[in-house]
Amino acid sequence: MPTETPKYENIIQDEPEPISVRILLSVDGYRRQFDALSDLIELAPHVTELDSPKNSTASAKKLIPNLSRGQLRAFGEVTKKHFEDASNFDPRDYMRELVDRIGTDRIGVAFALRLNDTLNRTPRLPILFNSLVVTAVSTFEVQIARLATDFYHAHPEALDAGSSNFTLSDLKRLGSIEEATGLAISRRVDSLLYGSFADWRRFFKEETNIDFSALAIDWNATREIFQRRHTIVHNGGIASRRYVNQVAGFLGDKAPQEGSPLRSDGEYVQNALEELLTLGVLLTVSLGIKLHKRDAEHFIILLNRIAYDALVRRQWRVSEKMCSFGASISTTSADKLIFQVNRWIALSRLQGPGAVREEVLKWDISALAPRYQLAKSCLLEDMDDAFRILALLVETRDIELQDLLEWPLLEHARSDPRFDLIVLSMREQKENAKQSVSRFAITPRSKVLHILPCPRSGRASVEVTLEEAIEQGATPCKSCAPILPTPTKEIYE
């Protein structure tokens, strides 16, 4: 369900601790970074166009009119021969024979060079997708550094567990205990980052009792992402022996063969972004609450907001996991209810309405606000009851137009003709609110309503309230165009 945007100054009665504010801001920034990466996937069709034959062969095609008849015939024969069996096509053999046949004159050589560039052109789309995977893992790594730093600032005594030796030159330039602590934290965090993903998991498990695997949507998929990133960076995206050995334990028969290319398509990248977004956000929220229990409500409110934004972006897996986690840590019934409803919405989109029907049917809403009654009707796909409640919410101004247009709960309702009438009613309501401070006049004989001072109102016009104008059956002036509301209840009669 929609929630208010968090304000970090006065979300609850007591202001949060400075470290809490830093963690809150970091998780919000982390989420925005992943939103940006997700948006970049939408560039895929444009990048695919760059890889299309039309673009990749354009430079070579320009030279075809300059080839002699003999060269054109040779080009056609060689091409037909080598492309008859595309599965065994070898660009080197093809180019070798082509050069032999078309000759070594200036035009022939230029054509062969450009065609060779085309055949060996590096595809652009894999570069985009691999770059997104690497950037996503790097973003997570930066967040690990922030969280480890915040942990040591909150618990500097944890530094005693390891080596924090200072050289004589260090001691000479360090002016205080605070500076020494800062240097020790920086070194300890750097040491952590040099480790593997397994080392990061071990650190948070041992120091904070937070287990990465409990926060991930799909733990095996998450582990594979980090191994793939290492393979992309250090082995050009070709499955190395290390990669195969690392993933064989949990991918089993699905593990690729050593030497085979790891293909990261749009679906893989989107899933990878969702995995790392979820793990990073839930890890940050978990640590924030553990370090500062009195500020727990700040983190829960922000998690609610992020989970709802994921719903709006149709990231159903992300929202379902975040809402399940949020419901498990919420301390108020109001927060639990919001997480519960949004989880049902996400789950119904992932698995169909039947996946939540039994739970929703048992849900007692008798003492809850109309918004929750609307949620139950929509989840059960009872559109007649849903529109009845929507009309009530619009009339009492308990729902915003933005919520009406973006709330994923109302996705099916928006395809119903009655929805357009609801939106029209709300827009009229907003216009009427603006007009509430205006003065109106009606022309007695024509019953035309004007907003004063309208030049067409005339001397005979009589000043009236908007309610009086409606009672008299007024029609709006075409010049000043006052809005006459349509009673909401008439929509459903």
Short mmCIF file of C-alpha atoms in Angstrom, two decimals:
data_model
loop_
_atom_site.label_atom_id
_atom_site.label_comp_id
_atom_site.label_asym_id
_atom_site.label_seq_id
_atom_site.Cartn_x
_atom_site.Cartn_y
_atom_site.Cartn_z
CA MET A 1 0.00 0.00 0.00
CA PRO A 2 1.21 3.55 -0.61
CA THR A 3 3.16 5.06 2.26
CA GLU A 4 4.41 8.55 2.96
CA THR A 5 7.93 9.43 1.84
CA PRO A 6 10.25 9.20 4.86
CA LYS A 7 11.49 12.45 6.37
CA TYR A 8 14.63 11.78 8.35
CA GLU A 9 14.16 14.68 10.75
CA ASN A 10 10.94 13.79 12.54
CA ILE A 11 9.64 10.40 11.50
CA ILE A 12 9.12 9.50 15.13
CA GLN A 13 9.19 11.51 18.30
CA ASP A 14 12.94 11.20 18.93
CA GLU A 15 15.42 12.24 16.28
CA PRO A 16 17.67 9.41 15.01
CA GLU A 17 21.30 9.03 15.91
CA PRO A 18 23.80 10.49 13.37
CA ILE A 19 24.97 7.00 12.35
CA SER A 20 21.32 5.99 11.80
CA VAL A 21 20.82 8.96 9.49
CA ARG A 22 23.95 7.99 7.56
CA ILE A 23 22.72 4.41 7.18
CA LEU A 24 19.23 5.59 6.15
CA LEU A 25 20.69 7.85 3.49
CA SER A 26 23.04 5.13 2.27
CA VAL A 27 20.24 2.59 1.72
CA ASP A 28 18.16 5.19 -0.13
CA GLY A 29 21.15 6.01 -2.35
CA TYR A 30 21.81 2.30 -2.88
CA ARG A 31 18.25 1.77 -4.05
CA ARG A 32 18.43 4.74 -6.44
CA GLN A 33 21.64 3.37 -7.97
CA PHE A 34 19.92 0.07 -8.73
CA ASP A 35 16.91 1.89 -10.16
CA ALA A 36 19.30 3.64 -12.55
CA LEU A 37 20.98 0.37 -13.55
CA SER A 38 17.59 -1.23 -14.13
CA ASP A 39 16.58 1.67 -16.38
CA LEU A 40 19.69 1.11 -18.50
CA ILE A 41 18.38 -2.33 -19.51
CA GLU A 42 15.83 -0.42 -21.57
CA LEU A 43 18.70 0.62 -23.85
CA ALA A 44 18.94 -2.99 -25.07
CA PRO A 45 16.75 -2.51 -28.20
CA HIS A 46 18.86 0.47 -29.29
CA VAL A 47 22.11 -1.42 -28.69
CA THR A 48 20.70 -4.43 -30.54
CA GLU A 49 20.09 -2.13 -33.49
CA LEU A 50 23.82 -1.30 -33.49
CA ASP A 51 24.53 -5.03 -33.80
CA SER A 52 22.00 -5.56 -36.59
CA PRO A 53 23.28 -6.63 -40.05
CA LYS A 54 21.93 -3.37 -41.46
CA ASN A 55 24.35 -1.34 -39.36
CA SER A 56 27.26 -3.77 -39.13
CA THR A 57 27.51 -4.32 -42.91
CA ALA A 58 26.76 -0.75 -43.97
CA SER A 59 30.38 0.26 -44.67
CA ALA A 60 31.10 -2.86 -46.76
CA LYS A 61 27.85 -2.51 -48.76
CA LYS A 62 28.84 0.98 -49.86
CA LEU A 63 31.73 -0.51 -51.85
CA ILE A 64 29.72 -3.21 -53.66
CA PRO A 65 28.77 -0.92 -56.62
CA ASN A 66 32.51 -0.36 -57.21
CA LEU A 67 33.30 -4.07 -57.60
CA SER A 68 33.78 -5.48 -61.08
CA ARG A 69 31.41 -8.12 -62.46
CA GLY A 70 34.05 -10.78 -61.87
CA GLN A 71 34.55 -9.66 -58.28
CA LEU A 72 30.78 -9.62 -57.66
CA ARG A 73 30.45 -13.15 -59.07
CA ALA A 74 33.35 -14.35 -56.90
CA PHE A 75 31.83 -12.68 -53.83
CA GLY A 76 28.48 -14.41 -54.44
CA GLU A 77 29.98 -17.84 -55.03
CA VAL A 78 32.30 -17.76 -52.01
CA THR A 79 29.56 -16.43 -49.75
CA LYS A 80 27.07 -19.09 -50.84
CA LYS A 81 29.64 -21.84 -50.33
CA HIS A 82 30.63 -20.84 -46.80
CA PHE A 83 27.16 -19.90 -45.53
CA GLU A 84 25.42 -23.08 -46.70
CA ASP A 85 26.34 -24.69 -43.37
CA ALA A 86 26.20 -21.81 -40.90
CA SER A 87 27.05 -24.07 -37.95
CA ASN A 88 30.52 -24.74 -39.39
CA PHE A 89 31.16 -21.23 -40.65
CA ASP A 90 34.75 -20.08 -40.08
CA PRO A 91 35.26 -16.38 -40.83
CA ARG A 92 39.02 -16.87 -41.34
CA ASP A 93 38.54 -19.53 -44.04
CA TYR A 94 35.85 -17.41 -45.65
CA MET A 95 38.01 -14.29 -45.80
CA ARG A 96 41.07 -16.22 -47.01
CA GLU A 97 39.20 -17.64 -50.01
CA LEU A 98 37.41 -14.37 -50.71
CA VAL A 99 40.67 -12.41 -50.92
CA ASP A 100 42.09 -15.05 -53.26
CA ARG A 101 39.06 -14.77 -55.55
CA ILE A 102 38.38 -11.03 -55.72
CA GLY A 103 42.01 -10.05 -56.20
CA THR A 104 44.30 -7.53 -54.61
CA ASP A 105 43.38 -4.34 -56.46
CA ARG A 106 42.54 -1.26 -54.39
CA ILE A 107 38.74 -1.73 -54.42
CA GLY A 108 38.98 -5.46 -53.75
CA VAL A 109 41.30 -4.99 -50.78
CA ALA A 110 39.17 -2.17 -49.32
CA PHE A 111 36.03 -4.28 -49.65
CA ALA A 112 37.72 -7.30 -48.04
CA LEU A 113 39.00 -5.19 -45.12
CA ARG A 114 35.59 -3.70 -44.40
CA LEU A 115 33.88 -7.07 -44.68
CA ASN A 116 36.46 -8.52 -42.30
CA ASP A 117 35.66 -5.74 -39.80
CA THR A 118 31.99 -6.67 -40.09
CA LEU A 119 32.53 -10.37 -39.49
CA ASN A 120 34.78 -9.77 -36.50
CA ARG A 121 32.82 -6.86 -35.07
CA THR A 122 32.52 -7.06 -31.28
CA PRO A 123 28.81 -7.25 -30.36
CA ARG A 124 27.68 -4.27 -28.32
CA LEU A 125 24.84 -5.86 -26.35
CA PRO A 126 26.99 -8.27 -24.26
CA ILE A 127 29.22 -5.33 -23.31
CA LEU A 128 26.18 -3.45 -21.96
CA PHE A 129 24.85 -6.43 -20.01
CA ASN A 130 28.24 -7.48 -18.60
CA SER A 131 28.95 -3.90 -17.58
CA LEU A 132 25.66 -3.75 -15.67
CA VAL A 133 26.52 -6.97 -13.79
CA VAL A 134 29.99 -5.65 -12.86
CA THR A 135 28.62 -2.26 -11.79
CA ALA A 136 25.90 -3.89 -9.68
CA VAL A 137 28.43 -6.02 -7.80
CA SER A 138 30.70 -2.97 -7.34
CA THR A 139 27.75 -1.02 -5.93
CA PHE A 140 27.11 -3.82 -3.43
CA GLU A 141 30.80 -3.85 -2.51
CA VAL A 142 30.72 -0.10 -1.79
CA GLN A 143 27.69 -0.66 0.44
CA ILE A 144 29.56 -3.42 2.31
CA ALA A 145 32.36 -0.93 2.98
CA ARG A 146 29.90 1.66 4.32
CA LEU A 147 28.18 -0.82 6.59
CA ALA A 148 31.42 -2.28 7.94
CA THR A 149 32.64 1.26 8.65
CA ASP A 150 29.42 2.11 10.48
CA PHE A 151 29.66 -1.12 12.46
CA TYR A 152 33.18 -0.33 13.69
CA HIS A 153 32.23 3.25 14.53
CA ALA A 154 29.36 1.93 16.63
CA HIS A 155 31.48 -0.84 18.18
CA PRO A 156 35.14 0.26 18.12
CA GLU A 157 35.92 -2.44 20.69
CA ALA A 158 35.53 -4.97 17.85
CA LEU A 159 38.84 -3.66 16.50
CA ASP A 160 40.60 -5.34 19.42
CA ALA A 161 39.81 -8.77 17.95
CA GLY A 162 42.29 -8.31 15.11
CA SER A 163 45.65 -6.77 14.46
CA SER A 164 45.70 -2.95 14.44
CA ASN A 165 49.43 -2.35 14.61
CA PHE A 166 50.71 1.17 13.98
CA THR A 167 54.19 2.06 12.79
CA LEU A 168 56.24 4.74 14.50
CA SER A 169 55.54 7.13 11.62
CA ASP A 170 51.81 6.45 12.06
CA LEU A 171 52.01 7.32 15.76
CA LYS A 172 53.91 10.54 15.04
CA ARG A 173 51.29 11.88 12.65
CA LEU A 174 48.22 10.68 14.56
CA GLY A 175 47.12 13.49 16.83
CA SER A 176 44.37 11.78 18.82
CA ILE A 177 42.67 8.52 19.74
CA GLU A 178 39.88 9.43 17.28
CA GLU A 179 42.34 9.66 14.40
CA ALA A 180 43.95 6.38 15.39
CA THR A 181 40.53 4.73 15.54
CA GLY A 182 39.62 6.12 12.12
CA LEU A 183 42.83 4.77 10.60
CA ALA A 184 42.30 1.36 12.21
CA ILE A 185 38.74 1.20 10.87
CA SER A 186 39.87 2.18 7.39
CA ARG A 187 42.53 -0.53 7.36
CA ARG A 188 40.14 -3.16 8.72
CA VAL A 189 37.49 -2.33 6.10
CA ASP A 190 40.07 -2.40 3.31
CA SER A 191 41.18 -5.81 4.51
CA LEU A 192 37.58 -7.02 4.47
CA LEU A 193 37.01 -5.80 0.91
CA TYR A 194 40.09 -7.68 -0.30
CA GLY A 195 38.33 -10.85 0.77
CA SER A 196 35.70 -12.83 -1.12
CA PHE A 197 31.92 -12.71 -0.97
CA ALA A 198 32.12 -15.68 1.42
CA ASP A 199 34.42 -13.61 3.65
CA TRP A 200 31.91 -10.75 3.71
CA ARG A 201 29.15 -13.15 4.65
CA ARG A 202 31.29 -14.63 7.42
CA PHE A 203 32.11 -11.17 8.82
CA PHE A 204 28.48 -10.11 9.18
CA LYS A 205 27.44 -13.50 10.53
CA GLU A 206 30.15 -13.53 13.21
CA GLU A 207 30.03 -9.85 14.17
CA THR A 208 26.31 -9.07 13.89
CA ASN A 209 24.55 -12.46 13.57
CA ILE A 210 23.11 -11.36 10.20
CA ASP A 211 23.07 -14.16 7.63
CA PHE A 212 23.15 -13.15 3.96
CA SER A 213 21.35 -16.33 2.90
CA ALA A 214 18.25 -15.40 4.94
CA LEU A 215 18.04 -12.02 3.18
CA ALA A 216 18.46 -13.16 -0.42
CA ILE A 217 15.60 -13.90 -2.80
CA ASP A 218 17.51 -16.86 -4.27
CA TRP A 219 20.73 -17.58 -2.38
CA ASN A 220 22.26 -19.79 -5.07
CA ALA A 221 21.54 -17.22 -7.77
CA THR A 222 23.13 -14.53 -5.61
CA ARG A 223 26.30 -16.56 -5.11
CA GLU A 224 26.54 -17.20 -8.85
CA ILE A 225 26.38 -13.46 -9.61
CA PHE A 226 29.60 -12.81 -7.68
CA GLN A 227 31.38 -15.69 -9.39
CA ARG A 228 30.20 -14.43 -12.78
CA ARG A 229 31.44 -10.92 -12.05
CA HIS A 230 34.90 -12.33 -11.28
CA THR A 231 34.82 -14.31 -14.54
CA ILE A 232 33.74 -11.28 -16.61
CA VAL A 233 36.49 -9.10 -15.15
CA HIS A 234 39.33 -11.62 -15.10
CA ASN A 235 38.49 -14.09 -17.88
CA GLY A 236 36.53 -12.09 -20.44
CA GLY A 237 33.23 -13.76 -19.57
CA ILE A 238 34.49 -17.25 -20.46
CA ALA A 239 33.76 -19.92 -17.84
CA SER A 240 37.04 -20.60 -16.05
CA ARG A 241 37.92 -23.68 -14.05
CA ARG A 242 37.52 -21.63 -10.87
CA TYR A 243 34.02 -20.49 -11.90
CA VAL A 244 32.90 -24.02 -12.78
CA ASN A 245 34.29 -25.44 -9.52
CA GLN A 246 32.66 -22.68 -7.44
CA VAL A 247 29.17 -23.00 -8.94
CA ALA A 248 29.07 -26.77 -9.51
CA GLY A 249 28.10 -27.36 -5.90
CA PHE A 250 24.80 -25.50 -6.17
CA LEU A 251 24.09 -25.36 -9.93
CA GLY A 252 24.73 -29.06 -10.49
CA ASP A 253 23.97 -30.11 -14.08
CA LYS A 254 23.15 -26.49 -14.97
CA ALA A 255 26.76 -25.42 -14.42
CA PRO A 256 28.38 -24.44 -17.76
CA GLN A 257 31.37 -26.25 -19.19
CA GLU A 258 34.82 -24.79 -18.73
CA GLY A 259 35.68 -22.59 -21.72
CA SER A 260 32.09 -21.85 -22.67
CA PRO A 261 30.94 -18.20 -22.83
CA LEU A 262 28.69 -16.98 -20.00
CA ARG A 263 25.80 -15.28 -21.75
CA SER A 264 24.13 -12.57 -19.70
CA ASP A 265 20.88 -11.61 -21.42
CA GLY A 266 18.38 -8.99 -20.31
CA GLU A 267 16.44 -11.41 -18.11
CA TYR A 268 19.60 -12.55 -16.32
CA VAL A 269 20.73 -8.98 -15.69
CA GLN A 270 17.32 -7.89 -14.41
CA ASN A 271 17.22 -10.84 -12.02
CA ALA A 272 20.78 -10.11 -10.88
CA LEU A 273 19.91 -6.48 -10.16
CA GLU A 274 16.87 -7.57 -8.17
CA GLU A 275 18.91 -10.08 -6.17
CA LEU A 276 21.59 -7.54 -5.21
CA LEU A 277 19.10 -4.73 -4.59
CA THR A 278 17.16 -6.93 -2.17
CA LEU A 279 20.21 -8.30 -0.37
CA GLY A 280 21.79 -4.86 0.00
CA VAL A 281 18.65 -3.13 1.25
CA LEU A 282 17.72 -5.86 3.75
CA LEU A 283 21.32 -6.12 4.99
CA THR A 284 21.43 -2.37 5.56
CA VAL A 285 18.06 -2.29 7.33
CA SER A 286 19.02 -5.29 9.49
CA LEU A 287 22.31 -3.71 10.54
CA GLY A 288 20.71 -0.32 11.16
CA ILE A 289 18.16 -1.85 13.51
CA LYS A 290 20.79 -3.94 15.33
CA LEU A 291 23.08 -0.96 15.85
CA HIS A 292 20.30 1.44 16.86
CA LYS A 293 17.20 -0.34 18.15
CA ARG A 294 15.58 2.94 19.26
CA ASP A 295 15.59 4.07 15.60
CA ALA A 296 14.01 0.86 14.29
CA GLU A 297 10.86 2.66 13.14
CA HIS A 298 12.90 4.87 10.81
CA PHE A 299 14.25 1.81 9.01
CA ILE A 300 10.87 0.09 8.85
CA ILE A 301 9.23 3.15 7.30
CA LEU A 302 11.96 3.40 4.68
CA LEU A 303 11.76 -0.33 3.92
CA ASN A 304 8.02 0.05 3.43
CA ARG A 305 8.64 2.84 0.94
CA ILE A 306 11.26 0.87 -1.01
CA ALA A 307 9.06 -2.26 -1.10
CA TYR A 308 6.16 -0.19 -2.44
CA ASP A 309 8.38 1.46 -5.07
CA ALA A 310 9.42 -2.04 -6.17
CA LEU A 311 5.73 -2.88 -6.62
CA VAL A 312 5.24 0.19 -8.80
CA ARG A 313 8.28 -0.81 -10.88
CA ARG A 314 6.78 -4.33 -11.24
CA GLN A 315 9.69 -5.92 -9.38
CA TRP A 316 7.42 -8.50 -7.80
CA ARG A 317 10.18 -10.73 -6.38
CA VAL A 318 11.89 -7.78 -4.72
CA SER A 319 8.70 -6.51 -3.13
CA GLU A 320 7.56 -9.95 -1.97
CA LYS A 321 10.87 -10.63 -0.20
CA MET A 322 11.09 -7.17 1.35
CA CYS A 323 7.49 -7.29 2.55
CA SER A 324 7.94 -10.77 4.07
CA PHE A 325 11.01 -9.53 5.91
CA GLY A 326 9.33 -6.26 6.89
CA ALA A 327 6.32 -8.03 8.36
CA SER A 328 8.64 -10.22 10.44
CA ILE A 329 10.40 -7.24 12.07
CA SER A 330 7.50 -4.79 12.38
CA THR A 331 6.48 -3.82 15.89
CA THR A 332 3.15 -2.16 15.06
CA SER A 333 -0.01 -3.66 13.59
CA ALA A 334 -0.22 -0.79 11.07
CA ASP A 335 3.20 -1.59 9.59
CA LYS A 336 2.45 -5.31 9.54
CA LEU A 337 -0.80 -4.67 7.66
CA ILE A 338 0.89 -2.58 4.96
CA PHE A 339 3.63 -5.15 4.46
CA GLN A 340 1.04 -7.95 4.39
CA VAL A 341 -1.13 -6.30 1.72
CA ASN A 342 1.82 -5.38 -0.50
CA ARG A 343 3.21 -8.90 -0.16
CA TRP A 344 -0.13 -10.32 -1.29
CA ILE A 345 -0.14 -7.98 -4.30
CA ALA A 346 3.38 -9.08 -5.30
CA LEU A 347 2.63 -12.77 -4.75
CA SER A 348 -0.60 -12.57 -6.78
CA ARG A 349 1.37 -11.09 -9.70
CA LEU A 350 4.08 -13.74 -9.41
CA GLN A 351 1.88 -16.82 -9.01
CA GLY A 352 -1.64 -15.67 -9.84
CA PRO A 353 -4.57 -14.57 -7.60
CA GLY A 354 -5.13 -18.13 -6.43
CA ALA A 355 -1.82 -18.08 -4.54
CA VAL A 356 -3.20 -15.65 -1.94
CA ARG A 357 -6.95 -16.27 -2.15
CA GLU A 358 -7.23 -18.55 0.88
CA GLU A 359 -5.25 -16.16 3.11
CA VAL A 360 -7.21 -13.13 1.92
CA LEU A 361 -10.58 -14.84 2.45
CA LYS A 362 -9.64 -15.43 6.11
CA TRP A 363 -8.55 -11.81 6.56
CA ASP A 364 -10.85 -10.00 9.00
CA ILE A 365 -11.29 -6.39 7.85
CA SER A 366 -14.37 -5.57 9.93
CA ALA A 367 -12.47 -3.13 12.14
CA LEU A 368 -10.15 -1.76 9.45
CA ALA A 369 -10.26 1.39 7.35
CA PRO A 370 -11.97 1.39 3.89
CA ARG A 371 -8.56 1.23 2.18
CA TYR A 372 -8.07 -2.29 3.53
CA GLN A 373 -11.60 -3.22 2.49
CA LEU A 374 -10.67 -2.03 -1.01
CA ALA A 375 -7.50 -4.12 -0.89
CA LYS A 376 -9.43 -7.27 0.02
CA SER A 377 -11.99 -6.74 -2.75
CA CYS A 378 -9.27 -6.18 -5.37
CA LEU A 379 -7.22 -9.18 -4.24
CA LEU A 380 -10.35 -11.33 -4.50
CA GLU A 381 -11.14 -9.72 -7.87
CA ASP A 382 -14.55 -8.50 -6.68
CA MET A 383 -14.60 -5.41 -8.90
CA ASP A 384 -18.19 -4.36 -8.11
CA ASP A 385 -17.37 -4.09 -4.41
CA ALA A 386 -14.00 -2.50 -5.21
CA PHE A 387 -15.64 0.33 -7.17
CA ARG A 388 -18.24 0.82 -4.46
CA ILE A 389 -15.44 1.37 -1.92
CA LEU A 390 -13.45 3.52 -4.35
CA ALA A 391 -16.41 5.83 -4.73
CA LEU A 392 -16.56 6.19 -0.94
CA LEU A 393 -12.81 6.91 -0.72
CA VAL A 394 -13.05 9.55 -3.45
CA GLU A 395 -16.05 11.19 -1.84
CA THR A 396 -14.34 11.35 1.57
CA ARG A 397 -11.02 12.35 -0.05
CA ASP A 398 -9.23 9.42 1.54
CA ILE A 399 -7.33 8.51 -1.61
CA GLU A 400 -5.00 10.63 -3.74
CA LEU A 401 -5.16 10.81 -7.51
CA GLN A 402 -1.52 9.66 -7.74
CA ASP A 403 -2.35 6.56 -5.68
CA LEU A 404 -5.29 5.88 -7.94
CA LEU A 405 -3.13 6.02 -11.06
CA GLU A 406 -0.05 4.13 -9.81
CA TRP A 407 -1.17 1.73 -7.05
CA PRO A 408 -0.49 -1.80 -8.41
CA LEU A 409 -3.47 -3.09 -6.42
CA LEU A 410 -5.74 -1.25 -8.89
CA GLU A 411 -4.06 -2.61 -12.03
CA HIS A 412 -7.09 -4.68 -13.06
CA ALA A 413 -9.52 -1.93 -12.06
CA ARG A 414 -7.80 0.52 -14.44
CA SER A 415 -8.98 -1.55 -17.43
CA ASP A 416 -12.64 -1.15 -16.30
CA PRO A 417 -14.64 1.73 -17.89
CA ARG A 418 -15.82 2.73 -14.40
CA PHE A 419 -12.25 3.66 -13.50
CA ASP A 420 -12.19 6.52 -16.01
CA LEU A 421 -15.31 7.95 -14.38
CA ILE A 422 -13.63 7.75 -10.98
CA VAL A 423 -10.58 9.64 -12.28
CA LEU A 424 -12.83 12.26 -13.89
CA SER A 425 -14.67 12.68 -10.60
CA MET A 426 -11.39 13.16 -8.70
CA ARG A 427 -10.11 15.73 -11.18
CA GLU A 428 -13.37 17.64 -10.90
CA GLN A 429 -13.02 17.43 -7.14
CA LYS A 430 -9.58 19.06 -7.32
CA GLU A 431 -10.85 21.78 -9.63
CA ASN A 432 -13.78 22.41 -7.32
CA ALA A 433 -11.36 22.79 -4.42
CA LYS A 434 -9.57 25.50 -6.38
CA GLN A 435 -12.90 27.13 -7.19
CA SER A 436 -14.03 27.07 -3.57
CA VAL A 437 -12.34 30.42 -3.00
CA SER A 438 -13.86 31.92 -6.19
CA ARG A 439 -17.03 34.02 -6.57
CA PHE A 440 -19.71 32.90 -9.00
CA ALA A 441 -22.58 34.58 -10.80
CA ILE A 442 -25.45 33.14 -12.83
CA THR A 443 -27.37 34.77 -15.67
CA PRO A 444 -31.03 34.32 -14.59
CA ARG A 445 -32.59 33.64 -17.98
CA SER A 446 -29.91 31.48 -19.64
CA LYS A 447 -28.72 29.83 -16.41
CA VAL A 448 -25.11 30.28 -17.52
CA LEU A 449 -22.60 30.17 -14.65
CA HIS A 450 -19.61 32.53 -14.60
CA ILE A 451 -16.51 32.89 -12.44
CA LEU A 452 -16.32 36.54 -11.40
CA PRO A 453 -15.11 38.78 -12.85
CA CYS A 454 -16.05 37.20 -16.20
CA PRO A 455 -16.58 39.84 -18.95
CA ARG A 456 -19.62 37.89 -20.21
CA SER A 457 -21.44 37.83 -16.92
CA GLY A 458 -23.40 41.04 -17.65
CA ARG A 459 -25.28 43.37 -15.34
CA ALA A 460 -28.22 41.02 -14.94
CA SER A 461 -26.07 38.27 -13.43
CA VAL A 462 -26.75 37.35 -9.82
CA GLU A 463 -23.98 36.23 -7.47
CA VAL A 464 -24.53 32.66 -6.21
CA THR A 465 -22.68 29.86 -4.48
CA LEU A 466 -21.59 26.83 -6.48
CA GLU A 467 -24.18 24.71 -4.68
CA GLU A 468 -26.98 27.14 -5.60
CA ALA A 469 -25.84 27.11 -9.23
CA ILE A 470 -26.01 23.33 -9.33
CA GLU A 471 -29.51 23.37 -7.81
CA GLN A 472 -30.65 25.80 -10.52
CA GLY A 473 -29.32 23.54 -13.29
CA ALA A 474 -26.63 25.96 -14.41
CA THR A 475 -24.42 25.36 -17.46
CA PRO A 476 -20.79 26.57 -17.50
CA CYS A 477 -19.72 29.68 -19.38
CA LYS A 478 -17.51 28.78 -22.35
CA SER A 479 -15.23 31.72 -21.67
CA CYS A 480 -14.27 31.34 -17.99
CA ALA A 481 -15.19 27.59 -17.93
CA PRO A 482 -16.16 26.86 -14.31
CA ILE A 483 -16.20 23.16 -13.41
CA LEU A 484 -19.54 21.74 -12.34
CA PRO A 485 -18.96 18.52 -10.36
CA THR A 486 -20.52 15.19 -11.22
CA PRO A 487 -21.82 13.61 -8.01
CA THR A 488 -19.81 10.47 -7.40
CA LYS A 489 -22.81 8.38 -6.45
CA GLU A 490 -24.40 8.94 -9.87
CA ILE A 491 -21.60 6.93 -11.45
CA TYR A 492 -22.86 3.75 -9.83
CA GLU A 493 -26.60 4.26 -10.03
#
